[in-house]
Coordinates of C-alpha atoms and ligand atoms in Angstrom, one line a residue:
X25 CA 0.0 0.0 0.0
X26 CA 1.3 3.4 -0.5
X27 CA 2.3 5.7 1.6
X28 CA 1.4 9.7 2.2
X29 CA 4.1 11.7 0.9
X30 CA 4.5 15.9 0.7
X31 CA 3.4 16.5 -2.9
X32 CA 4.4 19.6 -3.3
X33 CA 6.3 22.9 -0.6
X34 CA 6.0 26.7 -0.2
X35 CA 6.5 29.5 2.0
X36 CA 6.3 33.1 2.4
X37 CA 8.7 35.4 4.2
X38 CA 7.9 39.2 4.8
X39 CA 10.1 41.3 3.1
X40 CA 10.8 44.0 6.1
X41 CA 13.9 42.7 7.8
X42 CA 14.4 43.6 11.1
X43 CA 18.4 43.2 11.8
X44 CA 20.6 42.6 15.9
X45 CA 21.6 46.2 15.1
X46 CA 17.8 47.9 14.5
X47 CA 17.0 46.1 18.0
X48 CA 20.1 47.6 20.0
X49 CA 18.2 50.6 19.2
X50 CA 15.3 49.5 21.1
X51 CA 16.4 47.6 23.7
X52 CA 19.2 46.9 25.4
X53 CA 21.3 44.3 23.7
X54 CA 24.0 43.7 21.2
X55 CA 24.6 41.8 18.2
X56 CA 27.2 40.2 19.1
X57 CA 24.9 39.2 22.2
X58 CA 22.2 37.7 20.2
X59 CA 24.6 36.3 17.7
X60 CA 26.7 34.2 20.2
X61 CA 23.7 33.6 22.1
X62 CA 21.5 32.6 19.8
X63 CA 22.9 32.5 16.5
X64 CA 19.8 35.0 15.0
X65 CA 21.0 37.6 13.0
X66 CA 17.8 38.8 11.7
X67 CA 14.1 38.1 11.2
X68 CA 11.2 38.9 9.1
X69 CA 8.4 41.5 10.5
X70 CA 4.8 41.2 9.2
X71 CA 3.4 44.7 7.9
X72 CA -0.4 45.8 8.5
X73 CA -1.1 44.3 5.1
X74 CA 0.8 40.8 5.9
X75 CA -1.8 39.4 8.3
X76 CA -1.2 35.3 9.7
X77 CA -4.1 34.3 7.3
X78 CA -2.6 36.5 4.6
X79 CA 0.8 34.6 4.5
X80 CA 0.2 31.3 5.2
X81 CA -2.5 31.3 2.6
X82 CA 0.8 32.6 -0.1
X83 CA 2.8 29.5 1.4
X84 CA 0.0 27.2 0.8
X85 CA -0.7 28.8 -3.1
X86 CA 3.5 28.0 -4.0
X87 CA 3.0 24.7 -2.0
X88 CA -0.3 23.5 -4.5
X89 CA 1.9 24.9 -7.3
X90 CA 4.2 22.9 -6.7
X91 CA 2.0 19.7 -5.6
X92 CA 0.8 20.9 -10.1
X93 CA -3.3 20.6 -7.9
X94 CA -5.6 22.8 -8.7
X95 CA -7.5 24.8 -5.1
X96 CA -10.4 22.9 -6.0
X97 CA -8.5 19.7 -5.6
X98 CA -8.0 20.5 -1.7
X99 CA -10.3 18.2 1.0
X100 CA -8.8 19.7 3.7
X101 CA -6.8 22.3 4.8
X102 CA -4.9 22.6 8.3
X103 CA -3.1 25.9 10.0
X104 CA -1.0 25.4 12.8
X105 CA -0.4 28.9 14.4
X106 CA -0.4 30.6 17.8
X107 CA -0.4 33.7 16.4
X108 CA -4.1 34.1 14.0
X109 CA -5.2 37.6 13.7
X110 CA -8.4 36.2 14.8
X111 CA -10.0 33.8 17.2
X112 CA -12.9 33.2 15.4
X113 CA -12.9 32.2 12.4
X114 CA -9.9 30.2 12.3
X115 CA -6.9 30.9 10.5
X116 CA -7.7 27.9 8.1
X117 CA -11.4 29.3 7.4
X118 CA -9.4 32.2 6.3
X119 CA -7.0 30.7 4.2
X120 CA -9.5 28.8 2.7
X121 CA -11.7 32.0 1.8
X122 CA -8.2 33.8 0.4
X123 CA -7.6 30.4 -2.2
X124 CA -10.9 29.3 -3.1
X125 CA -10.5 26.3 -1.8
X126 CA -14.3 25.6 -1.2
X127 CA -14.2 21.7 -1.6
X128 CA -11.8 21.9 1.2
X129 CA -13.1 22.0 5.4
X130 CA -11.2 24.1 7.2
X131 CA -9.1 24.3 11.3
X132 CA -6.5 25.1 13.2
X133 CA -4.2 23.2 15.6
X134 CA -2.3 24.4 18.4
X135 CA 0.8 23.0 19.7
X136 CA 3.2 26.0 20.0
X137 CA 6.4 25.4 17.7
X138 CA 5.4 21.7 16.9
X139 CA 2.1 22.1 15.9
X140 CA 3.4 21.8 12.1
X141 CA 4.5 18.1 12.8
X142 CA 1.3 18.0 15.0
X143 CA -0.7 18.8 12.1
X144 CA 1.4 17.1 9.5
X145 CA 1.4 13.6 11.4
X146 CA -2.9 14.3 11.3
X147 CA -2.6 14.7 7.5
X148 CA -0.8 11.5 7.3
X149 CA -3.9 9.7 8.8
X150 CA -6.2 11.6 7.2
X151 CA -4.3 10.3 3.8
X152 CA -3.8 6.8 5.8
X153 CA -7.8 6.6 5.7
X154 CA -8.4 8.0 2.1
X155 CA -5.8 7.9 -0.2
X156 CA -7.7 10.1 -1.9
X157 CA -7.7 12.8 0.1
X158 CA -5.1 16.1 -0.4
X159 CA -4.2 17.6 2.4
X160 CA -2.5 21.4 2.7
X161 CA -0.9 21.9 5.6
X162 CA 0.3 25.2 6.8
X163 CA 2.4 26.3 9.8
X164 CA 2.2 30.2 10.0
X165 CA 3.2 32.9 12.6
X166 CA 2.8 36.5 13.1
X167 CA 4.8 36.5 16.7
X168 CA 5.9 39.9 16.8
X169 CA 2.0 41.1 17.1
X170 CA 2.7 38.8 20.3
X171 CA 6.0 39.9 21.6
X172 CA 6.7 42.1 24.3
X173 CA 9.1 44.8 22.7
X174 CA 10.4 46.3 26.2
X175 CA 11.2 42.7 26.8
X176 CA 14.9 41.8 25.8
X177 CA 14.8 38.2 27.3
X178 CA 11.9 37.6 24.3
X179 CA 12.0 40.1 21.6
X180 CA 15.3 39.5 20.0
X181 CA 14.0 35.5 19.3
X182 CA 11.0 35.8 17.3
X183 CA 10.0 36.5 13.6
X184 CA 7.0 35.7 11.2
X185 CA 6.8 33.8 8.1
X186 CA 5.0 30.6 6.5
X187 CA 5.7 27.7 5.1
X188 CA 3.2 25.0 3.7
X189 CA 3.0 21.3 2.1
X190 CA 0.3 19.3 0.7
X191 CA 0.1 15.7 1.2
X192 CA -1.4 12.8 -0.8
X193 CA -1.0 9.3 -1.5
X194 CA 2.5 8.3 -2.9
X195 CA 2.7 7.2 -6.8
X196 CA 4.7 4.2 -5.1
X197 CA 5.5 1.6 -2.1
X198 CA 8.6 2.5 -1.4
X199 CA 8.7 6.2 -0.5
X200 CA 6.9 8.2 1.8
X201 CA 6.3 9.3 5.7
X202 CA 7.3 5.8 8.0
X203 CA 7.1 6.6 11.6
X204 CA 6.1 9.6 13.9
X205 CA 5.9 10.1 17.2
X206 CA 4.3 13.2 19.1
X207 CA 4.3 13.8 22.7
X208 CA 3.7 16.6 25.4
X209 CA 3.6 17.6 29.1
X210 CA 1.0 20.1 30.5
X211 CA 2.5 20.0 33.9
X212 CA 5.3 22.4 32.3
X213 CA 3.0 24.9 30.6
X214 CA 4.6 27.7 33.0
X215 CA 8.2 27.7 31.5
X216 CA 6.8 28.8 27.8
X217 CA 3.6 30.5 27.5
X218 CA 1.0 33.5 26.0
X219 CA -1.9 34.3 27.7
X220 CA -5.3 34.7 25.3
X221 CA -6.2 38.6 25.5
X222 CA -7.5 38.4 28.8
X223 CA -7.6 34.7 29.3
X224 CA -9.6 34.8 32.5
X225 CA -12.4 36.4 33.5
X226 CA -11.6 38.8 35.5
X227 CA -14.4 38.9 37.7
X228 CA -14.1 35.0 38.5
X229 CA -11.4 35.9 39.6
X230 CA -11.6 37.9 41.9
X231 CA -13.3 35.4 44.6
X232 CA -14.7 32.8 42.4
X233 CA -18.7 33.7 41.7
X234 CA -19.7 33.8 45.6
X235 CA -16.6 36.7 46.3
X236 CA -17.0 40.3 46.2
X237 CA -16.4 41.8 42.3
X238 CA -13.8 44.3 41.5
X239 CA -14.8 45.4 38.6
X240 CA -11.2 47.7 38.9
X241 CA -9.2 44.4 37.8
X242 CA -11.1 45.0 34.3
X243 CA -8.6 46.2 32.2
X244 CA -5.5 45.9 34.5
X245 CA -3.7 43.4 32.6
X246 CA -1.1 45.5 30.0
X247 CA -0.5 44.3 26.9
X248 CA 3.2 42.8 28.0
X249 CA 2.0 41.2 31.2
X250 CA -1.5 39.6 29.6
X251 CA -1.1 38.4 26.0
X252 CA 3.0 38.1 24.9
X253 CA 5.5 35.8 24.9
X254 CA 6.6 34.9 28.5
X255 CA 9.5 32.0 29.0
X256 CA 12.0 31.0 31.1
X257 CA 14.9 30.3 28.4
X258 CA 17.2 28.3 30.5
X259 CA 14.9 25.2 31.2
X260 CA 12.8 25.6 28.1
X261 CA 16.7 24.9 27.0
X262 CA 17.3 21.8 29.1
X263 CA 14.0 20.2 28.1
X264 CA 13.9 20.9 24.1
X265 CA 17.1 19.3 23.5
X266 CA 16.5 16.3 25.6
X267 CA 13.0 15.7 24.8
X268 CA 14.1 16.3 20.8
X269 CA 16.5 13.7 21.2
X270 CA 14.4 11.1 23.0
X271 CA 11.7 11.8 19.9
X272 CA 14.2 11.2 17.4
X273 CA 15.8 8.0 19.1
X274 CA 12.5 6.8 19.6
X275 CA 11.6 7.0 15.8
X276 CA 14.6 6.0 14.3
X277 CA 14.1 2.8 16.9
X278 CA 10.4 2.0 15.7
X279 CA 11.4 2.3 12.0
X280 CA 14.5 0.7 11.9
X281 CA 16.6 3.0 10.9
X282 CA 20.0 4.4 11.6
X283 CA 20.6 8.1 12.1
X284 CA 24.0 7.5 9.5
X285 CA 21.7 6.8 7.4
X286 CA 19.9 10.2 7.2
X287 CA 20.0 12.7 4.7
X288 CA 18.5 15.6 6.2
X289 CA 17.8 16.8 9.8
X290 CA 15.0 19.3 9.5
X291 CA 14.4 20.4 13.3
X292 CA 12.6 23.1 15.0
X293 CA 14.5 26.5 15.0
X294 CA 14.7 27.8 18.4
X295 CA 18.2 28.5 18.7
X296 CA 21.5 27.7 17.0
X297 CA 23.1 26.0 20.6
X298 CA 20.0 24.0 21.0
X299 CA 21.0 22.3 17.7
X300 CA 24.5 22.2 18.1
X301 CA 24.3 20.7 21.6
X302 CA 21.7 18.0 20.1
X303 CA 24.0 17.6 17.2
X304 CA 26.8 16.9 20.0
X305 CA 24.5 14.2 21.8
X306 CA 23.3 12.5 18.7
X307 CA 26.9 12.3 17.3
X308 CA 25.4 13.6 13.7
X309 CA 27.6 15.1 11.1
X310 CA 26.3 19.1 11.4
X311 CA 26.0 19.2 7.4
X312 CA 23.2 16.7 8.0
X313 CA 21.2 19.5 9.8
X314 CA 19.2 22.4 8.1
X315 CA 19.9 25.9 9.6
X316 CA 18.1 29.0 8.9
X317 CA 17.5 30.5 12.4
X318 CA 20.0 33.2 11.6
X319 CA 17.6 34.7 8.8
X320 CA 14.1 34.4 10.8
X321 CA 14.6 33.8 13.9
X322 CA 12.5 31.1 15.8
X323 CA 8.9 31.3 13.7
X324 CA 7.4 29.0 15.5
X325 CA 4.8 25.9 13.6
X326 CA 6.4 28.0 10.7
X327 CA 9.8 27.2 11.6
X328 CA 10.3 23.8 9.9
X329 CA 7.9 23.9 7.2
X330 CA 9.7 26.9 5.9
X331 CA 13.1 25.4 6.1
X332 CA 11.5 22.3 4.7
X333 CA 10.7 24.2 1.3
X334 CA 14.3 26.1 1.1
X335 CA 15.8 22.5 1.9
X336 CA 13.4 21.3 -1.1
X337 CA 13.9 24.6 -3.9
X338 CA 17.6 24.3 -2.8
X339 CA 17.3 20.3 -4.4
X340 CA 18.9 18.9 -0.7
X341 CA 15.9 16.6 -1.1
X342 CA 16.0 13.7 -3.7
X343 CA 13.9 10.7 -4.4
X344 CA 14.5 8.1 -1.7
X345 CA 16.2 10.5 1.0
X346 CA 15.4 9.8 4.4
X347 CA 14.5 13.0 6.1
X348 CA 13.8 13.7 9.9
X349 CA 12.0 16.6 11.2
X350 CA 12.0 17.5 14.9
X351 CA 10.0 19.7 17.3
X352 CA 9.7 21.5 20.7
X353 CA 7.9 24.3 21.8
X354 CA 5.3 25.3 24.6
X355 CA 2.8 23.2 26.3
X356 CA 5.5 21.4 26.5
X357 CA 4.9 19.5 22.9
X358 CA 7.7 17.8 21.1
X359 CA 8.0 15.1 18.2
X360 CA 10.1 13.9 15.5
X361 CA 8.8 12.2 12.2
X362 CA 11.0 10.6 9.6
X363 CA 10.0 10.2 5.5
X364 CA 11.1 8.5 2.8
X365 CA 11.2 11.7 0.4
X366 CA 9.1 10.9 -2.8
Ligands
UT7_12 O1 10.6 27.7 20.4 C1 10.8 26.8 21.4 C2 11.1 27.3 22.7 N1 12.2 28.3 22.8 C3 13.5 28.0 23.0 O2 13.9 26.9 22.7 C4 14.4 29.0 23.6 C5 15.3 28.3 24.7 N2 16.1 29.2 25.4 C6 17.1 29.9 24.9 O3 17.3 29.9 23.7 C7 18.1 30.7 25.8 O4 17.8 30.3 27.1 C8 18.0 32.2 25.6 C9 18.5 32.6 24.2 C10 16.5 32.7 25.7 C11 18.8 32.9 26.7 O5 20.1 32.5 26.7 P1 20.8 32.1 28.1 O6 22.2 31.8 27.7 O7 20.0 31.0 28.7 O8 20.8 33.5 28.9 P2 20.1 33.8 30.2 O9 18.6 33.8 30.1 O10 20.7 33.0 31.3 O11 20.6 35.3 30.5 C12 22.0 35.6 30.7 C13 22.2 37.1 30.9 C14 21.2 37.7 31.9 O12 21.9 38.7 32.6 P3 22.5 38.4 34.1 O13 21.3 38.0 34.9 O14 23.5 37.3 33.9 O15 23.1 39.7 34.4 C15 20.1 38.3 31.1 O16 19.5 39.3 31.7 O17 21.9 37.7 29.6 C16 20.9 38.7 29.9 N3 20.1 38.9 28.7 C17 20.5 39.7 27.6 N4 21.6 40.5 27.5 C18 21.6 41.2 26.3 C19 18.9 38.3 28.3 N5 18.5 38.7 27.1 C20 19.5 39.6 26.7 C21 19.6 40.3 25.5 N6 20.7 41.1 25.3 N7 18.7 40.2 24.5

């Protein structure tokens, strides 16, 4: 039986670069800080016009090019984001309106920085169930509507961009995604979160429905305290390269494959010493491993699908290539998913 396999990539990148040294001037912090810290040396900024929905639905439009599908050919299309301009209607209702997609149903997954892998290893069931079925998935991020600018600890990490596949049924046996395995850990939710705008109500609050109401709480969550980016970068550290290595041993176990045997690492892109200290533990060749954080920063579910496509235009990918993509990000979630490349 065949296989679901990505069909076709795409992304879309905002053209306004925002450099280390433009961020020295708003905060204080250095290049050569972020550089060596991080190894970001710029990132993308959405403008007014770039909305979430806006850009992932250009990624998914270069990713059905690609796939040679027509929009009408879509049954279902999946946005993994933290970071929609809206609540409700989902980012994917919105994507779907922008292509013209109306065959396709339409929703969004959340699982922070691995809800691309989250979403993709959905698809695969999805095309597991019907090989019929064509999927477009999307991983997109505007995270600087949701960073704290004041906040040096989190505003030098994050950027926005897209980046999108579409997955069908494979033309053959061979090739194709063979094993993925998705975890998380709510009891950590504290080290990396972002409140909803407010999240609770505040009068609940404030004594539970038999307590006195202070209706002065209304309102008294600012912007950088409620709704932004709050983490505490050391242990979010510790965790994502442990719990991305655990992922990858474990799949590599269950499919029977060695890591030598790899031709691309695709992982998360959080930080450059989160990959070269996993890179250390695995005892991989670093060649193996795509890299792009110093160009956008950590884009969260857009991170790997966006590297994914420049690892695909750049032709890093050929028939038969066993490619691994990893994950971590808040909630705690991580994963790792290895593919046979079609
Ligand atoms: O997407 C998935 C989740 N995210 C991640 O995977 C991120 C994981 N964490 C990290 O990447 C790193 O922990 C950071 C890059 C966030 C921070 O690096 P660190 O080496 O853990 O630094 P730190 O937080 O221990 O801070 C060291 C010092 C502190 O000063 P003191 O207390 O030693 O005086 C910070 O206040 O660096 C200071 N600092 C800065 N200095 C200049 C923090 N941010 C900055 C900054 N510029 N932007």
């Amino acid at each position: 039986m065949s296989k679901p396999v990505i069909l076709g990539t795409g992304s879309c990148l905002p053209e306004r670069v925002l450099a280390n040294t433009d961020l020295e001037k708003m905060v204080d912090t250095s290049d050569e800080w972020i550089a060596s810290r991080t190894g970001i040396r710029e990132r993308r900024i959405a403008g007014n016009n770039q909305k979430t929905s806006m850009i992932a639905a250009e990624a998914g439009r270069q990713a059905m090019k690609m796939a040679g599908l027509s929009v009408f050919d879509l049954d279902v299309i999946m946005v993994a984001t933290i970071s929609s301009e809206m609540t409700m209607p989902s980012c994917a209702c919105l994507v779907q309106k922008e292509l013209g997609a109306v065959n396709a149903y339409a929703f969004d997954l959340n699982a922070a920085c691995s809800g691309f892998l989250y979403s993709l290893d959905l698809a695969d069931k999805f095309v597991r169930a019907d090989p019929t079925k064509k999927i477009l998935v999307i991983g997109a991020e505007t995270l600087s509507s949701r960073t704290n600018w004041q906040d040096r600890n989190t505003c030098v990490l994050f950027g926005d961009g897209a980046g999108a596949c579409v997955v069908g049924a494979a033309d053959n046996e061979q090739n194709g995604i063979l094993c993925s395995k998705l975890f998380s850990d709510g009891s950590l939710w504290e080290l990396l979160s972002m409140n909803a705008a407010p999240s609770m109500n505040p009068y609940l609050d404030n004594g539970g429905l038999e307590g006195p109401v202070d209706f002065s709480r209304l309102g008294s969550q600012t912007e950088s305290e409620g709704s932004c980016i709050h983490m505490v970068g050391k242990d979010v550290f510790k965790y994502a390269v442990r719990a991305m290595e655990d992922a990858i041993d474990t799949v590599l176990t269950e499919s029977h494959i060695s890591l030598h045997d790899l031709k691309l690492l695709i992982p998360h892109q959080a930080n450059i010493r989160i990959l070269n200290n996993l890179a250390e533990r695995l005892d991989i060749d670093r060649e193996k491993i795509y890299i792009n954080v110093q160009k956008y920063g950590n884009t969260s579910a857009a991170s790997i699908p966006i590297a994914l496509d420049e690892a695909n235009r750049e032709g890093r990918l050929q028939q038969g290539d066993l490619l691994l993509m990893c994950a971590f990000g808040g909630g705690f979630t991580w994963g790792a998913m290895v593919m046979s490349w079609q």
